Tab-separated table of N, CA and C in Angstrom:
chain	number	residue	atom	x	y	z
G	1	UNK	N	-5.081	16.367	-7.281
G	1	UNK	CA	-4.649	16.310	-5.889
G	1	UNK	C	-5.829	16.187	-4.925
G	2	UNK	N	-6.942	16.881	-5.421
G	2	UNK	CA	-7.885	16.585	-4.219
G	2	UNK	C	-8.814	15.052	-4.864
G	3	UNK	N	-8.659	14.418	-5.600
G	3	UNK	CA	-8.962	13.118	-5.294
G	3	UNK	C	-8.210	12.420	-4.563
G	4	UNK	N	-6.584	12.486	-4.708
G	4	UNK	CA	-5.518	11.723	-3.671
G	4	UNK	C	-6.069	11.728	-2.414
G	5	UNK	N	-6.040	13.524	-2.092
G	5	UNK	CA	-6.162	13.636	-0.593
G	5	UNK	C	-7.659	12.772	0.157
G	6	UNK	N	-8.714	13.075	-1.171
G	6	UNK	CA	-9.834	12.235	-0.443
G	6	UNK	C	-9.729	11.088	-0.422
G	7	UNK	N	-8.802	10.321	-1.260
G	7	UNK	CA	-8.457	8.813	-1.132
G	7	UNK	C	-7.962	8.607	0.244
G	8	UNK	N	-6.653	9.513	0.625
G	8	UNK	CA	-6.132	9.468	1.713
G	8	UNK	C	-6.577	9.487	3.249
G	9	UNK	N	-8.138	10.405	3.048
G	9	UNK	CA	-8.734	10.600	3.858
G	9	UNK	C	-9.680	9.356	4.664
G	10	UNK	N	-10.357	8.608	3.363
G	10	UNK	CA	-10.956	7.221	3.271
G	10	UNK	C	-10.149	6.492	4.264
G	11	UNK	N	-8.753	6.382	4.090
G	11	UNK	CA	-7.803	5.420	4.394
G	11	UNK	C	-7.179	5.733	5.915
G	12	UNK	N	-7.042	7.057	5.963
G	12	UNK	CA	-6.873	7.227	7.782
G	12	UNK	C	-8.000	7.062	8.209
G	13	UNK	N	-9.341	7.431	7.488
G	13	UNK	CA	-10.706	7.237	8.591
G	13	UNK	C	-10.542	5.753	8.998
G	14	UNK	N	-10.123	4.936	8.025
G	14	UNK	CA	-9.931	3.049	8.053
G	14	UNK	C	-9.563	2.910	8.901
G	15	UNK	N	-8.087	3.482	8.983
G	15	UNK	CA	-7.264	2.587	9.890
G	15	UNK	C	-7.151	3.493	11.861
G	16	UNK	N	-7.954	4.696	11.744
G	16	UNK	CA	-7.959	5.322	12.774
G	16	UNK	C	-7.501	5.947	13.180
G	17	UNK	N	-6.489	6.760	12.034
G	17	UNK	CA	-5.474	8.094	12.464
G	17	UNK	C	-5.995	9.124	11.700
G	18	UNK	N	-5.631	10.387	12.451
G	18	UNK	CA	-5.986	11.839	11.858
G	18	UNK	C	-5.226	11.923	10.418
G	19	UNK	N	-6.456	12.825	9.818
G	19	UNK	CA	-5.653	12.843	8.515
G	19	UNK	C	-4.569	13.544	8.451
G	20	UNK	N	-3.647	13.486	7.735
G	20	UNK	CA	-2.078	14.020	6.990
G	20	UNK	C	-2.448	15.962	6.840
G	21	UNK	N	-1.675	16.412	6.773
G	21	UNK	CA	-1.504	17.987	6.115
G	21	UNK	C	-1.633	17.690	4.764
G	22	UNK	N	-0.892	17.435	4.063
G	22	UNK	CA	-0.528	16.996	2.565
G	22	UNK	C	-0.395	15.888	2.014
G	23	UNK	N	-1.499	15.257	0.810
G	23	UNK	CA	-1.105	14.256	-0.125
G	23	UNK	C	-1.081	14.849	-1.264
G	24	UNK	N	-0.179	15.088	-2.085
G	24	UNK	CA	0.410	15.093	-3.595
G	24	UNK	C	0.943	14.873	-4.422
G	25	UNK	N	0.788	14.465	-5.622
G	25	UNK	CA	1.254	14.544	-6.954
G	25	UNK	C	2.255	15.386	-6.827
G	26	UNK	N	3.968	14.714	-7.476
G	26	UNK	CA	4.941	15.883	-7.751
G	26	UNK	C	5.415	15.931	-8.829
G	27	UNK	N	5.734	16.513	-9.726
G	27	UNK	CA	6.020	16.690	-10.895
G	27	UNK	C	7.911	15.934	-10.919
G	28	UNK	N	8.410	16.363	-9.967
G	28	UNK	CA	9.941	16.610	-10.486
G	28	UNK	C	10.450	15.417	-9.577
G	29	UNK	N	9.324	15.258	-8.269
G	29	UNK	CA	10.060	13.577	-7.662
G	29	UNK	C	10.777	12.561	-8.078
G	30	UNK	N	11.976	12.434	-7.483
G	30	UNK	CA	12.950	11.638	-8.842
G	30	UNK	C	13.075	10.518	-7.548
G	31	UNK	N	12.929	8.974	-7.686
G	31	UNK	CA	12.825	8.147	-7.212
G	31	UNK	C	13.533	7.005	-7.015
G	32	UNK	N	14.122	6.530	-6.871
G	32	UNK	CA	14.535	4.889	-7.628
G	32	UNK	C	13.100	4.340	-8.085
G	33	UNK	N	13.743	3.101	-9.038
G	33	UNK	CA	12.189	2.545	-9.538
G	33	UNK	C	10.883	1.682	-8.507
G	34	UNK	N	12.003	0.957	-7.290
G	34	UNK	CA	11.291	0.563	-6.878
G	34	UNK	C	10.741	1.187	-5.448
G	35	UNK	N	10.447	2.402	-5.642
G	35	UNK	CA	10.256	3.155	-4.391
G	35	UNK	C	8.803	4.346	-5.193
G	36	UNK	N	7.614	4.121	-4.671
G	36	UNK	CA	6.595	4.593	-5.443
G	36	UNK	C	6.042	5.573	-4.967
G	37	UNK	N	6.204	6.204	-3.383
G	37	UNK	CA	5.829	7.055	-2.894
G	37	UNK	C	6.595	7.504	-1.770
G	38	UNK	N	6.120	8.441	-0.832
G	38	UNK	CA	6.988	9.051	0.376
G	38	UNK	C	6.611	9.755	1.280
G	39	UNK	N	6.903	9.517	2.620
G	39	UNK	CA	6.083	10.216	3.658
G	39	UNK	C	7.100	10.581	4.430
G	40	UNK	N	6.773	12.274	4.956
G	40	UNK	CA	7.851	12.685	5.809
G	40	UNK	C	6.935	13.431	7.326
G	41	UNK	N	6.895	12.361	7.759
G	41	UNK	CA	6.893	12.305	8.996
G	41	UNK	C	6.668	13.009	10.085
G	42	UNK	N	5.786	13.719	10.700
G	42	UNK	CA	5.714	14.449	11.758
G	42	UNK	C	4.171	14.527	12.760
G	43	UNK	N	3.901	14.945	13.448
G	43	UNK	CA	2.479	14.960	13.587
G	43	UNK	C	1.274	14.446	12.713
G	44	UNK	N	0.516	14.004	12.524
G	44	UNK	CA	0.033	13.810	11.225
G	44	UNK	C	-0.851	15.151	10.565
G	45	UNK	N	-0.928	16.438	11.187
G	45	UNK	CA	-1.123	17.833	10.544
G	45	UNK	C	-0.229	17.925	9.838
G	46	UNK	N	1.227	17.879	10.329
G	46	UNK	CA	2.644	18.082	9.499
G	46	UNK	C	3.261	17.065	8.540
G	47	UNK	N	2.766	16.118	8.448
G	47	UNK	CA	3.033	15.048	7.889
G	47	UNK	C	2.726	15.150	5.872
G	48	UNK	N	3.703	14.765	5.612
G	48	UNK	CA	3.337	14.958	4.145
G	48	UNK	C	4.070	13.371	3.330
G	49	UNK	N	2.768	13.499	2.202
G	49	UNK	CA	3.447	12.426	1.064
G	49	UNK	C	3.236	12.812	-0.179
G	50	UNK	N	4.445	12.623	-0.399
G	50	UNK	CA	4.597	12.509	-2.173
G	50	UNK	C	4.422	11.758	-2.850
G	51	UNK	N	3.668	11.685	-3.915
G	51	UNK	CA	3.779	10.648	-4.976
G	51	UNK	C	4.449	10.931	-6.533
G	52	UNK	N	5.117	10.448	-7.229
G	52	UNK	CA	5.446	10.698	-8.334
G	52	UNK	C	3.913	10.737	-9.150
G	53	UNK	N	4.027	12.042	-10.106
G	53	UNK	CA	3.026	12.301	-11.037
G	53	UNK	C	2.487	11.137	-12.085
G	54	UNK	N	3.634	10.151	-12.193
G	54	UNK	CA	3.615	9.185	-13.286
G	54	UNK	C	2.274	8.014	-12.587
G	55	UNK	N	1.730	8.662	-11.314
G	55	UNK	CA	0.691	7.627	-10.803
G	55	UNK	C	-0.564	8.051	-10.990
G	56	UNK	N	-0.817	9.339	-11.754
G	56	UNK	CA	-1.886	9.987	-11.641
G	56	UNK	C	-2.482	9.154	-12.742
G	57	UNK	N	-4.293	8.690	-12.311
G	57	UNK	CA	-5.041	7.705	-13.149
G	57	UNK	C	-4.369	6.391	-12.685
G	58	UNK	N	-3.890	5.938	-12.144
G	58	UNK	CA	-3.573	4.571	-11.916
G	58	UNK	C	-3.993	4.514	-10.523
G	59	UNK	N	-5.688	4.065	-10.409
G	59	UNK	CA	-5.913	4.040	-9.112
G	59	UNK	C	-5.635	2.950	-8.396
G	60	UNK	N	-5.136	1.307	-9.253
G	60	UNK	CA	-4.573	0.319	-8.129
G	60	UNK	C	-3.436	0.522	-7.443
G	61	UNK	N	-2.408	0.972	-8.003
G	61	UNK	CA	-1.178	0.673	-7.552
G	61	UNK	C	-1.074	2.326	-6.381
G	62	UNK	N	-1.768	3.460	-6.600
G	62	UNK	CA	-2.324	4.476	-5.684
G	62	UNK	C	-2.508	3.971	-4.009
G	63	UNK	N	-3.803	3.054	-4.642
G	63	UNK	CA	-4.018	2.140	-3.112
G	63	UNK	C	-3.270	1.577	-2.333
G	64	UNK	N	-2.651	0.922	-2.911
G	64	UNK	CA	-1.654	0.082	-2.305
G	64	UNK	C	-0.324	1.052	-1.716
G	65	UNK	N	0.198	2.548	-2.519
G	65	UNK	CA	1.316	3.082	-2.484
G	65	UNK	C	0.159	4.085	-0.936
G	66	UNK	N	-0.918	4.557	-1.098
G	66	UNK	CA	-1.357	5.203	0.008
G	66	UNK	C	-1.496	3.952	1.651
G	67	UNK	N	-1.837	2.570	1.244
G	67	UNK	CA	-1.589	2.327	2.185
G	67	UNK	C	-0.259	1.714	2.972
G	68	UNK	N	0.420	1.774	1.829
G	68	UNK	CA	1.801	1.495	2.704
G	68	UNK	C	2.279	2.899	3.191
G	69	UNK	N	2.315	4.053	2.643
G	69	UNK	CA	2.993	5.272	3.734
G	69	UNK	C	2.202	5.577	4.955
G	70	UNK	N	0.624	5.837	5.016
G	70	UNK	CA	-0.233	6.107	5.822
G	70	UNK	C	0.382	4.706	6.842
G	71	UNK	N	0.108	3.622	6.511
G	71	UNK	CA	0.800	2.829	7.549
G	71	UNK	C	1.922	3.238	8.160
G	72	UNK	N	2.698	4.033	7.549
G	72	UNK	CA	4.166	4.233	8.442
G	72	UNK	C	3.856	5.488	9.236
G	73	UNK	N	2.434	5.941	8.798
G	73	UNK	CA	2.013	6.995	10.093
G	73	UNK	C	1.234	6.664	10.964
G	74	UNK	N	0.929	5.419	10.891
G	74	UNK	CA	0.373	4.755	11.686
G	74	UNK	C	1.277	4.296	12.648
G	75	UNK	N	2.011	3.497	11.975
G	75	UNK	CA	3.420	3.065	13.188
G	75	UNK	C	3.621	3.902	13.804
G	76	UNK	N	3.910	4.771	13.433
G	76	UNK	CA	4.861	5.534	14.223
G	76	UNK	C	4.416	6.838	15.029
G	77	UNK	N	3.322	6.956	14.762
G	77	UNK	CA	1.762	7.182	15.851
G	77	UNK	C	2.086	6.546	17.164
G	78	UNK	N	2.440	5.187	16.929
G	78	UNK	CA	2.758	4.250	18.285
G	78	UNK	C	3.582	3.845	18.335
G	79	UNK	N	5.063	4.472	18.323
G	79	UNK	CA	6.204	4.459	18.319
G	79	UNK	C	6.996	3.333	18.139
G	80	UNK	N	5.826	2.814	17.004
G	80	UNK	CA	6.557	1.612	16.065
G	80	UNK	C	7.160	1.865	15.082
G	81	UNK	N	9.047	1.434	15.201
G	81	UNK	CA	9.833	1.669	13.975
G	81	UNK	C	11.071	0.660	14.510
G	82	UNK	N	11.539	-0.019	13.383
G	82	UNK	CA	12.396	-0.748	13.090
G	82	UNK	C	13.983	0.558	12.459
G	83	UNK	N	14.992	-0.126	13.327
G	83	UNK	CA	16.003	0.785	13.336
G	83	UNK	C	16.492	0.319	11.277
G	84	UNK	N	16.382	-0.981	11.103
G	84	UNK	CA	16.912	-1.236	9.631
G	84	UNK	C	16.107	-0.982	8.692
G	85	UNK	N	16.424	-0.442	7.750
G	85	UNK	CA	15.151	0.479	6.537
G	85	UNK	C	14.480	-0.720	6.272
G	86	UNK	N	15.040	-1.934	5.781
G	86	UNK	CA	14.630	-3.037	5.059
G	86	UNK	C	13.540	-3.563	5.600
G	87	UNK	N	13.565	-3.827	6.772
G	87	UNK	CA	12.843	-4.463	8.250
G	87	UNK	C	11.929	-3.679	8.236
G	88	UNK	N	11.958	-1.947	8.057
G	88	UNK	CA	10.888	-1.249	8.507
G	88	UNK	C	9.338	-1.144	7.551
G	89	UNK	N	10.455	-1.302	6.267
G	89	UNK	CA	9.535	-1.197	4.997
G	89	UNK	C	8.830	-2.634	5.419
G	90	UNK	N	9.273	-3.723	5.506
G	90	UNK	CA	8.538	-5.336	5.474
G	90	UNK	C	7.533	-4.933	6.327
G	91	UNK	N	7.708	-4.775	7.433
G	91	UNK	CA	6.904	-4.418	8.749
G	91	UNK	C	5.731	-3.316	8.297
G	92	UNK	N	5.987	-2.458	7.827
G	92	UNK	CA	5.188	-1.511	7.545
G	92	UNK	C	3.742	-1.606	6.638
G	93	UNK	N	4.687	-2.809	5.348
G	93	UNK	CA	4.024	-3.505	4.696
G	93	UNK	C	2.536	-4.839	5.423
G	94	UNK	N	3.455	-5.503	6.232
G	94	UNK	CA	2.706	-6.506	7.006
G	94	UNK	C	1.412	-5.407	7.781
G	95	UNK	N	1.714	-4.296	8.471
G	95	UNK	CA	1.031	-3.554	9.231
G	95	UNK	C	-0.361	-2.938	8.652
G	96	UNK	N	0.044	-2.831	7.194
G	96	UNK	CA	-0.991	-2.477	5.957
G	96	UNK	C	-2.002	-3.505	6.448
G	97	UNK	N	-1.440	-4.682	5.937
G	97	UNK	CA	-2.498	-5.935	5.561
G	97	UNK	C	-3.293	-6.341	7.134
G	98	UNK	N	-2.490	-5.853	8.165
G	98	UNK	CA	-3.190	-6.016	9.321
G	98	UNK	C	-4.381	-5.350	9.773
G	99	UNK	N	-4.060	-4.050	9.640
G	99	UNK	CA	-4.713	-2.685	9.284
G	99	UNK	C	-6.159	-3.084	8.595
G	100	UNK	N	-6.439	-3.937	7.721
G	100	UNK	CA	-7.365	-4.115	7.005
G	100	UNK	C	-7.193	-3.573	5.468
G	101	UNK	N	-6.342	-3.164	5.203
G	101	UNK	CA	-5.768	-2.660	3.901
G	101	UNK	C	-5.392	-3.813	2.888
G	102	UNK	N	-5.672	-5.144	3.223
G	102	UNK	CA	-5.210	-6.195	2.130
G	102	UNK	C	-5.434	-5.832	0.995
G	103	UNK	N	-7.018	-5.404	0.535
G	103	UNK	CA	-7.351	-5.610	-0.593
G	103	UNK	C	-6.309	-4.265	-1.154
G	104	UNK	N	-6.344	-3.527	-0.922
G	104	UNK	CA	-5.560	-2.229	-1.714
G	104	UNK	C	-3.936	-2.448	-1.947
G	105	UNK	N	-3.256	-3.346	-0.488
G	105	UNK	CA	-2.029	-4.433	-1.212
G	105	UNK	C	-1.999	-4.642	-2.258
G	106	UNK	N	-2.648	-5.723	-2.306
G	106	UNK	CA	-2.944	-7.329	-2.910
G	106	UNK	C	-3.190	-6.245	-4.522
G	107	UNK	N	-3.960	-5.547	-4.783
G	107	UNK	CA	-4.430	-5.008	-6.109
G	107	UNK	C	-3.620	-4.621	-6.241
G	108	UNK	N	-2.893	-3.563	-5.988
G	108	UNK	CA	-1.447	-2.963	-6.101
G	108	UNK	C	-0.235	-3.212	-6.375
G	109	UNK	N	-0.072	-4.286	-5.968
G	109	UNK	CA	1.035	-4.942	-6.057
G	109	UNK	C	1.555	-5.100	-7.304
G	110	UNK	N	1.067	-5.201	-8.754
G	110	UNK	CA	1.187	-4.799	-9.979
G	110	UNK	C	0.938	-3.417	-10.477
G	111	UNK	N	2.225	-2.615	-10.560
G	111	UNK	CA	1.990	-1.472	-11.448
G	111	UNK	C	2.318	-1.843	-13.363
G	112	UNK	N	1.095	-1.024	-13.835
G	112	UNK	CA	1.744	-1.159	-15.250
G	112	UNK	C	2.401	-0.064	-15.523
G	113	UNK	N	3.829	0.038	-16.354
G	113	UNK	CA	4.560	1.148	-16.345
G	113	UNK	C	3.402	2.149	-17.662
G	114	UNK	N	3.520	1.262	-18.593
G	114	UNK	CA	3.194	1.435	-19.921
G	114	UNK	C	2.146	1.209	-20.258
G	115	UNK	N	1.183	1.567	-21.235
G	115	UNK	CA	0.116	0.072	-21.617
G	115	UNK	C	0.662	-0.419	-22.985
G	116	UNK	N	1.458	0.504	-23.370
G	116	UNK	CA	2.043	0.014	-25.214
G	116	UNK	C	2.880	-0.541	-24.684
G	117	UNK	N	4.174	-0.452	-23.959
G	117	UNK	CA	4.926	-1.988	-24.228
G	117	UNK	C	4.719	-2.914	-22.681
G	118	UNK	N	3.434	-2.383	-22.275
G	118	UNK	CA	3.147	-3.317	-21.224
G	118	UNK	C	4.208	-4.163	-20.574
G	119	UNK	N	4.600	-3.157	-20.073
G	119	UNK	CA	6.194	-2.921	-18.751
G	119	UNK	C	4.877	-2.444	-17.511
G	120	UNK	N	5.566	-3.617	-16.783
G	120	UNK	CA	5.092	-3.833	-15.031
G	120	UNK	C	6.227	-3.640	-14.397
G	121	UNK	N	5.713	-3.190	-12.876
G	121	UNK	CA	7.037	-2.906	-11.560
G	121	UNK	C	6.045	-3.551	-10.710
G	122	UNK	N	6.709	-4.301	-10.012
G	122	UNK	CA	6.485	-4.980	-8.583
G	122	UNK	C	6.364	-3.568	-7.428
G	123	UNK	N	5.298	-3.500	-6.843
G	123	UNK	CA	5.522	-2.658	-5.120
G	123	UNK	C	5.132	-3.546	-4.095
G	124	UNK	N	5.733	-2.733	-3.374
G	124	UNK	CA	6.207	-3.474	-1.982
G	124	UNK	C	7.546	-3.920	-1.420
G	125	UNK	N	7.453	-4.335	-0.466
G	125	UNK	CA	8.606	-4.863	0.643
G	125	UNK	C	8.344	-6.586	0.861
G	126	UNK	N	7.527	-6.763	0.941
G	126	UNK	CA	6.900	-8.578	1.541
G	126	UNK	C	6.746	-9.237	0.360
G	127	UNK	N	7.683	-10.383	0.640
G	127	UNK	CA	7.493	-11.466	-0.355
G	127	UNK	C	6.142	-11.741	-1.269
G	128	UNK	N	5.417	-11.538	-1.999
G	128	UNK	CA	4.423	-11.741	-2.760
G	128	UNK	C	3.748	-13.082	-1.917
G	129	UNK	N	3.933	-14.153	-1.861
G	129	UNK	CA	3.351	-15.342	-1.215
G	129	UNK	C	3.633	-14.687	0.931
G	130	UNK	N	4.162	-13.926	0.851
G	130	UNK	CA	4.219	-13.532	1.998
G	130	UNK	C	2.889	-12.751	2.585
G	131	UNK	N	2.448	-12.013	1.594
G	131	UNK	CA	1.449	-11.215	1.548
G	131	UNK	C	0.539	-11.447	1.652
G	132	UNK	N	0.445	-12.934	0.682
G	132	UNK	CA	-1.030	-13.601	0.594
G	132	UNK	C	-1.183	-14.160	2.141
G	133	UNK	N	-0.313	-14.935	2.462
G	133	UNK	CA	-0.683	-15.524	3.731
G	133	UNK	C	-1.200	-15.019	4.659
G	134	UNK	N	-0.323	-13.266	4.752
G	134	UNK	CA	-0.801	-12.545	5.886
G	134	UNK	C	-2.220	-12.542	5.460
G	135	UNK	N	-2.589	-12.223	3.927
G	135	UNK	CA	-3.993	-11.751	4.036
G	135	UNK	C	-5.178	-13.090	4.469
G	136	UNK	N	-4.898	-13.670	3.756
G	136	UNK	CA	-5.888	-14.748	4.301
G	136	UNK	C	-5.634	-14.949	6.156
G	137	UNK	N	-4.691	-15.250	6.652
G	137	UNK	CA	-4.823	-15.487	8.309
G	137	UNK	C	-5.496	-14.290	8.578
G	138	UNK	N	-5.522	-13.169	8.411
G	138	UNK	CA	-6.093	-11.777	8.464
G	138	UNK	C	-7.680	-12.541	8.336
G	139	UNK	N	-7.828	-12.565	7.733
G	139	UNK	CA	-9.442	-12.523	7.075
G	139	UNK	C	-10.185	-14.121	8.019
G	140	UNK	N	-9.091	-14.791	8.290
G	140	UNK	CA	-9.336	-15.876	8.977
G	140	UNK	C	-9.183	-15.639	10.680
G	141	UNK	N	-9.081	-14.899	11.257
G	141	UNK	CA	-8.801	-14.495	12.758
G	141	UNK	C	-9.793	-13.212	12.663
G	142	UNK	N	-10.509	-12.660	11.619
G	142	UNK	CA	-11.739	-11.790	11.287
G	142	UNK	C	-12.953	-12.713	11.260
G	143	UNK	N	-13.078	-14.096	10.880
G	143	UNK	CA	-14.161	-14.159	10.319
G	143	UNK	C	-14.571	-13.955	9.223
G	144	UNK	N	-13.945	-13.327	7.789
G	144	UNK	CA	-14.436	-13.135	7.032
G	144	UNK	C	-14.460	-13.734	6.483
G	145	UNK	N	-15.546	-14.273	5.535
G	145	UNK	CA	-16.085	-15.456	4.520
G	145	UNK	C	-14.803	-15.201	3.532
G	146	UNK	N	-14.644	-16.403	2.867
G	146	UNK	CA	-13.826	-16.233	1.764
G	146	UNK	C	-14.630	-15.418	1.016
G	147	UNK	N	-15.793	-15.719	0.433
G	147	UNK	CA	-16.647	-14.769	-0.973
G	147	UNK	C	-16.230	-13.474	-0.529
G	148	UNK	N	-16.597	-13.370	0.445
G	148	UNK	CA	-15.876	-11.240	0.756
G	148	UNK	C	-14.888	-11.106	0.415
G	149	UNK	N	-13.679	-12.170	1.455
G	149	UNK	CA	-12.293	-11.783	1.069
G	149	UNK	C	-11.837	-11.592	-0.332
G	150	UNK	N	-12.551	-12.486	-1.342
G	150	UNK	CA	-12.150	-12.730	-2.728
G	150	UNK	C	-12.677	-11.598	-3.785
G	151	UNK	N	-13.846	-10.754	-2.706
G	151	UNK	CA	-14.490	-9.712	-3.927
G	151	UNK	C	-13.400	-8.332	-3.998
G	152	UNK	N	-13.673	-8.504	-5.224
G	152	UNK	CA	-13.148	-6.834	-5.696
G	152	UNK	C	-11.739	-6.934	-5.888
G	153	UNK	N	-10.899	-8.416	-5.895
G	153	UNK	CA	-9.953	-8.331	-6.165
G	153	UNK	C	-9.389	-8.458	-7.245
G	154	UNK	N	-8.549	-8.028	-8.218
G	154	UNK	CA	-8.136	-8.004	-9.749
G	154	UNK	C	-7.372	-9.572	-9.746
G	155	UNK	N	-7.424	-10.126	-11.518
G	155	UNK	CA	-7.009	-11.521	-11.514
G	155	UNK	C	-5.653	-11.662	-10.843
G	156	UNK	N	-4.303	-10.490	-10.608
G	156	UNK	CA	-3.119	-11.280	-10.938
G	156	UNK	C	-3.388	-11.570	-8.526
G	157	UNK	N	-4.248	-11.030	-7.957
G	157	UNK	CA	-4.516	-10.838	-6.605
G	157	UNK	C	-4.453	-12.765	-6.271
G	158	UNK	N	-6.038	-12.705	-7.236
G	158	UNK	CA	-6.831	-14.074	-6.898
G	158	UNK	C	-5.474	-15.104	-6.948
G	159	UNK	N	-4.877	-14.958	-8.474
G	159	UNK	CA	-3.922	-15.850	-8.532
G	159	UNK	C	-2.745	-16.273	-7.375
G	160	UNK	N	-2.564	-14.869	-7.027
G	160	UNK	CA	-1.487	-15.045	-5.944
G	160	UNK	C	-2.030	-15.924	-4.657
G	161	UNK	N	-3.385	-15.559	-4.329
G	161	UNK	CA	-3.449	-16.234	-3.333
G	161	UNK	C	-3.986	-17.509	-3.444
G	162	UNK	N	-4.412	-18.074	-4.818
G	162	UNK	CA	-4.291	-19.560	-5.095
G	162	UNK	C	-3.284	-19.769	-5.637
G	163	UNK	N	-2.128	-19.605	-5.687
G	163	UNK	CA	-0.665	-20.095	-5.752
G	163	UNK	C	-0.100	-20.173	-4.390
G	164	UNK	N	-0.207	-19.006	-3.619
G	164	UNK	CA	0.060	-19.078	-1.976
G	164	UNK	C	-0.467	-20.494	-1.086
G	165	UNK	N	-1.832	-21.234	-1.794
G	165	UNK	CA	-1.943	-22.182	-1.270
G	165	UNK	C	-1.332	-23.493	-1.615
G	166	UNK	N	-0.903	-23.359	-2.866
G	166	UNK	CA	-0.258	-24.460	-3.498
G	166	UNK	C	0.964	-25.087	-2.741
């Protein structure tokens, strides 16, 4: 738990909000599959997220699951929220990659369930080619060289966003 929280900490210093009360690992968090983490909402002292235990050691799909909730404390820091869940999650998602959080997306976006029968889950809300686009116009209204944009990203990332151009 206190690597989460210092992950978490990294990630509000990023994006410019006070850190959370609580990031943790839960043992008994029972989820749907495609729902990987959870933030409940309040001040960001009072503010807490859960993650299912089944993420502990899986630091890509971590990244990506810390910056999509911290984003929704970000929103809503500035009393950005979409009344339809669906809408809020997309949005929340897009807000990540705006945020400067692409790369922790983009890596994330593949969880492996397993490594023996190498079972993957998709995270996120935004179309996969949706994602890429945001990230590159992101990195392109930054200035940032492609060689930056492209470092540190895992193969199935790169691929997406040379398929996004296709």
């Amino acid at each position: 738990d206190s690597d989460l929280l210092a992950a978490a900490r990294a990630v509000t210093d990023h994006i410019g909000i006070p850190p959370l009360g609580s990031v943790s690992y839960e043992w008994g968090l029972v989820m749907p599959a495609s729902i990987a983490g959870r933030i409940h909402l309040g001040f960001s002292a009072d503010s807490k997220i859960q993650i299912p235990l089944s993420y502990v050691g899986k630091p890509l799909p971590l990244g990506a699951i810390l910056a999509h909730e911290l984003s929704h404390q970000m929103l809503a820091s500035q009393g950005i929220w979409c009344a339809e869940e669906q809408e809020n999650e997309e949005l929340t998602d897009a807000a990540s990659i705006v945020a400067g959080l692409g790369k922790l997306v983009l890596n994330g976006t593949i969880s492996t369930l397993t490594e023996e029968a190498e079972e993957a889950q998709l995270l996120g809300y935004l179309p996969l080619r949706t994602r890429a686009e945001l990230y590159k116009k992101i990195n392109v209204y930054h200035g940032v060289p492609d060689n930056v944009a492209m470092e540190y990203l895992t193969q199935f990332a790169l691929n997406l966003l040379v398929e996004s151009t296709a």
